[in-house]
Coordinates of C-alpha atoms and ligand atoms in Angstrom, one line a residue:
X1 CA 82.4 113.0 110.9
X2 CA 84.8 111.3 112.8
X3 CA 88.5 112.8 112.9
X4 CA 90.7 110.4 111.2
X5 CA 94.2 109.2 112.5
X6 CA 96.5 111.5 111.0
X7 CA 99.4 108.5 110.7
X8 CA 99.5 105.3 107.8
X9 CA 101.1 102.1 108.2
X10 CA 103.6 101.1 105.3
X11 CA 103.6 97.6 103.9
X12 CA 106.0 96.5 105.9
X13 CA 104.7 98.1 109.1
X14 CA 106.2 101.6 109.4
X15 CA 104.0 104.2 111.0
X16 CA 104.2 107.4 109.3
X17 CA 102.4 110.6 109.6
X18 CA 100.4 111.2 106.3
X19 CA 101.7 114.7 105.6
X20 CA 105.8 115.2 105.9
X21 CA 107.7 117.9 104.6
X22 CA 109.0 118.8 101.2
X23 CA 112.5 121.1 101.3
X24 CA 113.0 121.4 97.1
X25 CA 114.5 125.3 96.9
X26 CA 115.1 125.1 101.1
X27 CA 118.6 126.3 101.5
X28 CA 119.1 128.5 98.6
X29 CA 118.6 131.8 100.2
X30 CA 121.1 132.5 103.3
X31 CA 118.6 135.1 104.8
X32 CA 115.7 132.4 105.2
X33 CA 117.9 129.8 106.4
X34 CA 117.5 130.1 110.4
X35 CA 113.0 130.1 109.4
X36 CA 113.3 127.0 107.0
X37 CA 115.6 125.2 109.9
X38 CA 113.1 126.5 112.5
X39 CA 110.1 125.6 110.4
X40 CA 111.5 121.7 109.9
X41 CA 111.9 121.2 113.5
X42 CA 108.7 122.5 114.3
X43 CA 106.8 120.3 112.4
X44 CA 109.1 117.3 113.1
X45 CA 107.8 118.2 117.2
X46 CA 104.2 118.5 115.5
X47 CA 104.4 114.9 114.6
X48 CA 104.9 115.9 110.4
X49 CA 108.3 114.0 111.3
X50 CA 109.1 112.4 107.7
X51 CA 111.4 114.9 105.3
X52 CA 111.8 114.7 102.2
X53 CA 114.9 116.1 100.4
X54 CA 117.5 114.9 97.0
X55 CA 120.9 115.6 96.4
X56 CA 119.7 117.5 93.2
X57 CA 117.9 120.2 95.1
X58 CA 120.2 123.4 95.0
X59 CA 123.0 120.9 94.5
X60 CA 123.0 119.7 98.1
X61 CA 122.0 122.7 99.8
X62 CA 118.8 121.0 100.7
X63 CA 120.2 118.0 102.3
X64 CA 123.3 120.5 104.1
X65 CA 120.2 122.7 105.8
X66 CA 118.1 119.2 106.4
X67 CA 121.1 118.1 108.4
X68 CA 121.6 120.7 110.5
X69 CA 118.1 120.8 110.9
X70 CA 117.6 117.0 112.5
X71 CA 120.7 117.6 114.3
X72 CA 120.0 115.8 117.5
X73 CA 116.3 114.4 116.5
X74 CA 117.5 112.1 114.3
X75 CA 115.6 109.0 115.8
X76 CA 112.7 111.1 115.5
X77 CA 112.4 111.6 111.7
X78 CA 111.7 109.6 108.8
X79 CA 114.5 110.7 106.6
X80 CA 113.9 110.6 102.6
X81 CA 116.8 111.4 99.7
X82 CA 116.7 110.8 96.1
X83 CA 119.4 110.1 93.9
X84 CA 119.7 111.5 90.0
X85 CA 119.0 108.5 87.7
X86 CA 122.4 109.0 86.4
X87 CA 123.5 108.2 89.2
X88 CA 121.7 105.3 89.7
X89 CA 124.2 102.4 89.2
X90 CA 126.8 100.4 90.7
X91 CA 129.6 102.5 91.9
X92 CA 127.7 105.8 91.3
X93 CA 124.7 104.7 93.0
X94 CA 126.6 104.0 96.5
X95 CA 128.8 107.5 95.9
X96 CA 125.8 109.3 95.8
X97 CA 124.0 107.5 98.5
X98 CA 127.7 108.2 101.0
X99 CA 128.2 112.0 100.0
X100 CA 123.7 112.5 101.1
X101 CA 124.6 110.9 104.1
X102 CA 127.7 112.8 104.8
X103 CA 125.7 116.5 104.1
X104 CA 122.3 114.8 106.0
X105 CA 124.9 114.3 109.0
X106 CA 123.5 110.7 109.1
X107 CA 124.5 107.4 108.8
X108 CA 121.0 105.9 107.3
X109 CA 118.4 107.2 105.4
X110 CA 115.0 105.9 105.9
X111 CA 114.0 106.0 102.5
X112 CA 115.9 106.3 99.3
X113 CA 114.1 106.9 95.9
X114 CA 115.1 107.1 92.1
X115 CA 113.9 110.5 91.5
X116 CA 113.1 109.6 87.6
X117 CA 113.8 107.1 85.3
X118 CA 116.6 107.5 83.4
X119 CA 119.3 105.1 81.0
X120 CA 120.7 103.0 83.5
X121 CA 118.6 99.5 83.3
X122 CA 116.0 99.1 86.5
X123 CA 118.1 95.8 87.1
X124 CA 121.3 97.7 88.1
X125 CA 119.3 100.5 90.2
X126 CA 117.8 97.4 92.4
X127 CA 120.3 95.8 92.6
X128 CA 122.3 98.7 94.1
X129 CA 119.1 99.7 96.4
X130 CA 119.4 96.2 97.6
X131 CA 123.4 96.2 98.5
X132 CA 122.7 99.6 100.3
X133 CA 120.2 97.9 102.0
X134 CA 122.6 95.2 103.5
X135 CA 124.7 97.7 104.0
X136 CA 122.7 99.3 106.3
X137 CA 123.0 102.3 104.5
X138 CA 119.5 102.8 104.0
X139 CA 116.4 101.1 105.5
X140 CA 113.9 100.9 102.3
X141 CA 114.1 102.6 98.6
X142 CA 111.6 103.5 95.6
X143 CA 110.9 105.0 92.8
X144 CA 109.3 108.8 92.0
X145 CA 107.6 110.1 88.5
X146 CA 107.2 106.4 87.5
X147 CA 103.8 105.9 85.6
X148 CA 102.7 102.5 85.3
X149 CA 104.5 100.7 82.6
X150 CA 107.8 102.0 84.2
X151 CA 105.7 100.3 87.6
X152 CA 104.9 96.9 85.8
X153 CA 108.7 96.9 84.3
X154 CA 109.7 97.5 87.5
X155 CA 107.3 94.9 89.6
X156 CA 108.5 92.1 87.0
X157 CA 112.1 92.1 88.6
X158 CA 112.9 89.6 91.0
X159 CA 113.4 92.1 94.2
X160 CA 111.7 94.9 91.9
X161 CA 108.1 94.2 94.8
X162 CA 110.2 95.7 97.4
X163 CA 109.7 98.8 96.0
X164 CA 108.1 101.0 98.9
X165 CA 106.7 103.7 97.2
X166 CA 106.3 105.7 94.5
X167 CA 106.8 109.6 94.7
X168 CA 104.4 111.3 92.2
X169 CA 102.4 114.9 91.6
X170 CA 99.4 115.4 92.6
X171 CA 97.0 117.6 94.1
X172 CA 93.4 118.5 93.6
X173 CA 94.1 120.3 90.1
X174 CA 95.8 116.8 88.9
X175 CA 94.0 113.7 89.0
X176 CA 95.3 111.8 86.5
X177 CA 96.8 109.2 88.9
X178 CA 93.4 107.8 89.4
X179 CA 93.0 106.5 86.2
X180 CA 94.7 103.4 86.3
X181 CA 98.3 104.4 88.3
X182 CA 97.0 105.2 91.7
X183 CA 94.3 102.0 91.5
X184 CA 97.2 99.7 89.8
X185 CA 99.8 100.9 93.4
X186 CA 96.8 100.5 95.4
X187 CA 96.3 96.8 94.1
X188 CA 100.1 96.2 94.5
X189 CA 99.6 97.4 98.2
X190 CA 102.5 100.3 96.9
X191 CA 101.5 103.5 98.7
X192 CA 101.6 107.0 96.8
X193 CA 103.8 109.6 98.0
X194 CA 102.0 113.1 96.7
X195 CA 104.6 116.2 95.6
X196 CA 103.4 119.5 95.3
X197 CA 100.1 118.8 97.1
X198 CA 99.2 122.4 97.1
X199 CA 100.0 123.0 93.5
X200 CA 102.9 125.0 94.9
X201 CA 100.3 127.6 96.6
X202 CA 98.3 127.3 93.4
X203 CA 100.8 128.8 90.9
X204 CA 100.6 125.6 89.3
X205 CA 97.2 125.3 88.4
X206 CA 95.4 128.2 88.8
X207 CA 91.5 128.5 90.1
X208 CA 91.7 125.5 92.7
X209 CA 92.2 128.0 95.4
X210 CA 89.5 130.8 94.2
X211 CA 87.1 127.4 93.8
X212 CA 84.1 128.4 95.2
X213 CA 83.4 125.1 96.3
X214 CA 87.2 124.6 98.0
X215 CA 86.4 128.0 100.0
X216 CA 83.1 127.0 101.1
X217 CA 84.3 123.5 102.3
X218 CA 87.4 125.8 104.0
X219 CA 84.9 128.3 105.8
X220 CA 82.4 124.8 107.0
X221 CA 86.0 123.5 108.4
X222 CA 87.5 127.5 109.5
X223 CA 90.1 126.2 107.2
X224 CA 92.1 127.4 104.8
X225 CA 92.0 126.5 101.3
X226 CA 95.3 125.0 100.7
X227 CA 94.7 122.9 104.0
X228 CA 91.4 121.9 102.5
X229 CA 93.8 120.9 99.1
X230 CA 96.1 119.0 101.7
X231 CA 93.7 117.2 103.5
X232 CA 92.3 116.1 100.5
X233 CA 95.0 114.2 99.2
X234 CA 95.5 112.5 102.5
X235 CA 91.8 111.1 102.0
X236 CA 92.3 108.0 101.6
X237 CA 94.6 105.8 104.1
X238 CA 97.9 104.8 101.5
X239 CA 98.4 108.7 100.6
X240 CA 101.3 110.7 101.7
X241 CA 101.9 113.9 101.0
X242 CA 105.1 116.5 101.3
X243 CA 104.1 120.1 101.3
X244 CA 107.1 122.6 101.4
X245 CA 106.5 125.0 104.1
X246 CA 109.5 127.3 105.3
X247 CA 107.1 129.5 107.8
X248 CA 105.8 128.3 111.0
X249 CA 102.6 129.6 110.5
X250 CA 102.5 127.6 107.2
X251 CA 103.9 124.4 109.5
X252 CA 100.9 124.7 111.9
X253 CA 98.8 125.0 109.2
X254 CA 99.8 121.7 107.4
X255 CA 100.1 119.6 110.4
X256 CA 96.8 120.6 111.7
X257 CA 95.1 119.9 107.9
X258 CA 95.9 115.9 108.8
X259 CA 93.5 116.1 110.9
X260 CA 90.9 117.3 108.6
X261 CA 88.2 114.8 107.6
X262 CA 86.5 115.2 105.0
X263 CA 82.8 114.2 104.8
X264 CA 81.6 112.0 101.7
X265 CA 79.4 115.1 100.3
X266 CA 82.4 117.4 100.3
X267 CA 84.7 114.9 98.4
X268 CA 81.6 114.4 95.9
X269 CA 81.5 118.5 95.7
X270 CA 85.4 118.4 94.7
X271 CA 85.2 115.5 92.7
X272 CA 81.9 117.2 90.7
X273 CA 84.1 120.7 90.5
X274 CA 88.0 118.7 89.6
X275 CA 87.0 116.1 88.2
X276 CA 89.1 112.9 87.6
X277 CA 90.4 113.0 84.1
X278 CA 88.0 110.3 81.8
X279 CA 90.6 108.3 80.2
X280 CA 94.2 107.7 80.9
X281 CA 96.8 110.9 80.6
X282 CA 100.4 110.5 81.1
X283 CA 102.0 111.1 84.6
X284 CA 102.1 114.8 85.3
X285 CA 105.7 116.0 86.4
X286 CA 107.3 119.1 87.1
Ligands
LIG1 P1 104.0 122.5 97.4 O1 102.8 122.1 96.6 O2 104.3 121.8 98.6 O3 103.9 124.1 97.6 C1 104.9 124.8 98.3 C2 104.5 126.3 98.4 O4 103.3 126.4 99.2 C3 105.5 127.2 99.0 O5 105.5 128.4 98.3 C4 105.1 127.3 100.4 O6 105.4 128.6 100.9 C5 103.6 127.3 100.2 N1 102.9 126.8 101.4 C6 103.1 125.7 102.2 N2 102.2 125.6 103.2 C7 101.4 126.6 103.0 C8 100.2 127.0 103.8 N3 99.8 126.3 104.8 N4 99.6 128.1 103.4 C9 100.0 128.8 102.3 N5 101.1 128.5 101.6 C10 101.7 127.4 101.9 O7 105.2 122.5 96.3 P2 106.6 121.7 96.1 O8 106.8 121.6 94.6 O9 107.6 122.3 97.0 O10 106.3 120.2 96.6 C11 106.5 119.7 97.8 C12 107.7 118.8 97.9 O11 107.6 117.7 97.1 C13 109.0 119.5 97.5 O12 109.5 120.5 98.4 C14 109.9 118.3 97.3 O13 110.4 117.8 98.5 C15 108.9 117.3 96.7 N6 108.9 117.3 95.2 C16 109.4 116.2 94.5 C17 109.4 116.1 93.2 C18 109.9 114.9 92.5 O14 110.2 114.9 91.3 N7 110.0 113.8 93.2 C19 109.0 117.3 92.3 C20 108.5 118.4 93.1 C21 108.5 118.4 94.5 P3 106.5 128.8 102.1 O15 107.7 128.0 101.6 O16 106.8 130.3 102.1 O17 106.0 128.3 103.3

C-alpha cells in the first residue's frame, strides 16, 4: 500500500501533523525533566510539532516545562492548553487563558479547549472563547470529553459551529466513538483529537498489546505494537492523536508510526479482534 501523508488539514485550513504530543504528568519529576524537554523538541524537529498541555496537569508544571521546551521554536509548534470548566467563564475564563500563557512563555495559543463540561452554561464558555479570539489571545478553541448531546447542545449556539475540535479517548481497546460520536463530528466536518492512543502503554486495557493479531500486523510492518495502536487511530484522514512520550526512542517511534499505512485486510483483522461496540455506550474518560 501506498504511504499515506502523515499531516491533516483542519476545517479552516490548518495543516497539522496527525500525531502531536501529549505532556499530562511531564514535569512532575525534577530528575526527568532535561529527557521530557529533550523528547518534545525532538519530535517538534520530527514534524510531530502540535503539543498538547492544560493548566490542570501537575498544576502548571506541564505548561512551565512546555515553555521552556518551545523556547525559540515557537513559530514551529501548534500549541494546545485546556482550561478547567470551572474556570470557564467570563473573568475566570480570560485569567486562566493570561496565567497559561504567561508559564507557556507565549503570547498565543493555537488551540484552546474546555477540558470537560462542567456548570458554567456553554453560552458563557463561547462567548469567552470568542473574546479571546479577538483578542488575539488564542487562534481557535474546542471542546474535550464531550459526547454527543453535549456536541448537539453545543452546535445549536450561534458561534457554537466554530468549535474546532473535540478532544476525546480512544485507542484500539475503545471504540465506542464510532457509534454515533465520531460519525455525528465527521458529518459536522469536526475533527477528533484521540487522548491516550496507546491505552497509556496498555495499562488501560489490557491484552491489545499481547493481541496476536496487533503483533503479527507489527512483525509484517517491523513495528512495534503500540505504533501499530498509533497508526491505527490516524487511519482515517480527520484523526489526531497525542501520545505522551518522554524518551527519544519512544519520540522516534511515534513519529515514524504516521507513516504507517495500514492495508484494508489488517484494519478488517483489528476490527474482527476489537470490535466496535454494537450499540451506543457513553464516552469513555479517564
Ligand atoms: P498515552 O496513551 O499517550 O500513553 C503514554 C504512555 O505510553 C507513557 O507511559 C509513555 O512512556 C508510553 N509510550 C509512549 N510512546 C511509546 C512508545 N513508542 N513505545 C512504548 N511506550 C510508549 O497516554 P496519555 O494518557 O498520556 O494520553 C496522551 C495525552 O493525551 C496526554 O499526555 C494528554 O496530553 C492528553 N490527555 C487528555 C485528556 C483529556 O481529558 N482531555 C485525558 C488524558 C490524556 P514514556 O513517557 O516513558 O515515553
Amino acid at each position: 500500500t501506498m504511504n499515506q501523508s502523515n499531516r491533516m488539514l483542519l476545517p479552516d485550513g490548518t495543516s497539522l501533523p496527525r500525531i502531536g504530543q501529549g505532556t499530562w504528568n511531564m514535569g512532575d519529576d525534577a530528575s526527568r525533566r532535561e529527557e521530557e524537554i529533550t523528547a518534545l523538541r525532538l519530535g517538534v524537529e520530527l514534524g510531530i510539532n502540535l503539543i498538547d498541555t492544560a493548566e490542570m496537569y501537575g498544576d502548571g508544571r506541564s505548561e512551565l516545562l512546555v515553555g521552556e521546551a518551545i523556547t525559540g521554536i515557537r513559530d514551529q509548534v501548534f500549541l494546545v492548553s485546556k482550561v478547567y470548566p470551572q474556570n470557564a467563564g467570563n473573568e475566570r475564563l480570560i485569567r486562566s487563558c493570561e496565567e497559561s500563557l504567561k508559564r507557556l512563555n507565549t503570547d498565543h495559543l493555537d488551540l484552546y479547549l474546555l477540558h470537560w463540561r462542567g456548570d458554567i452554561p456553554l453560552e458563557e464558555t463561547v462567548l469567552g472563547m470568542e473574546k479571546l479570539i479577538s483578542q488575539g489571545k488564542i487562534a481557535r478553541w474546542g471542546v474535550s470529553n464531550f459526547d454527543i448531546d453535549d456536541m448537539k447542545e453545543l452546535l445549536k449556539l450561534a458561534e457554537g459551529t466554530h468549535c474546532a475540535t473535540n478532544q476525546i479517548l480512544y485507542h484500539l481497546g475503545s471504540r465506542g466513538i464510532e457509534t454515533e460520536l465520531l460519525p455525528w463530528q465527521r458529518s459536522h466536518k469536526i475533527p477528533v483529537m484521540a487522548y491516550s492512543p496507546l491505552a497509556q502503554a496498555g495499562s488501560l486495557r489490557k491484552g491489545v498489546i499481547e493481541s496476536e493479531v496487533v503483533q503479527e500486523i507489527a512483525s509484517a510492518h517491523q513495528a512495534t505494537p503500540l505504533q501499530i495502536m498509533l497508526a491505527w487511530t490516524v487511519r482515517e484522514e480527520d484523526v489526531i492523536s497525542i501520545p505522551k512520550a518522554s524518551s527519544r526512542k519512544h519520540v522516534i517511534e511515534n513519529a515514524a508510526a504516521g507513516l504507517i499505512t495500514l492495508s484494508k485486510d489488517e484494519i478488517w483483522k483489528l476490527d474482527e479482534a476489537f470490535p466496535i461496540p454494537s450499540w451506543k455506550v457513553p464516552l469513555d474518560m479517564i
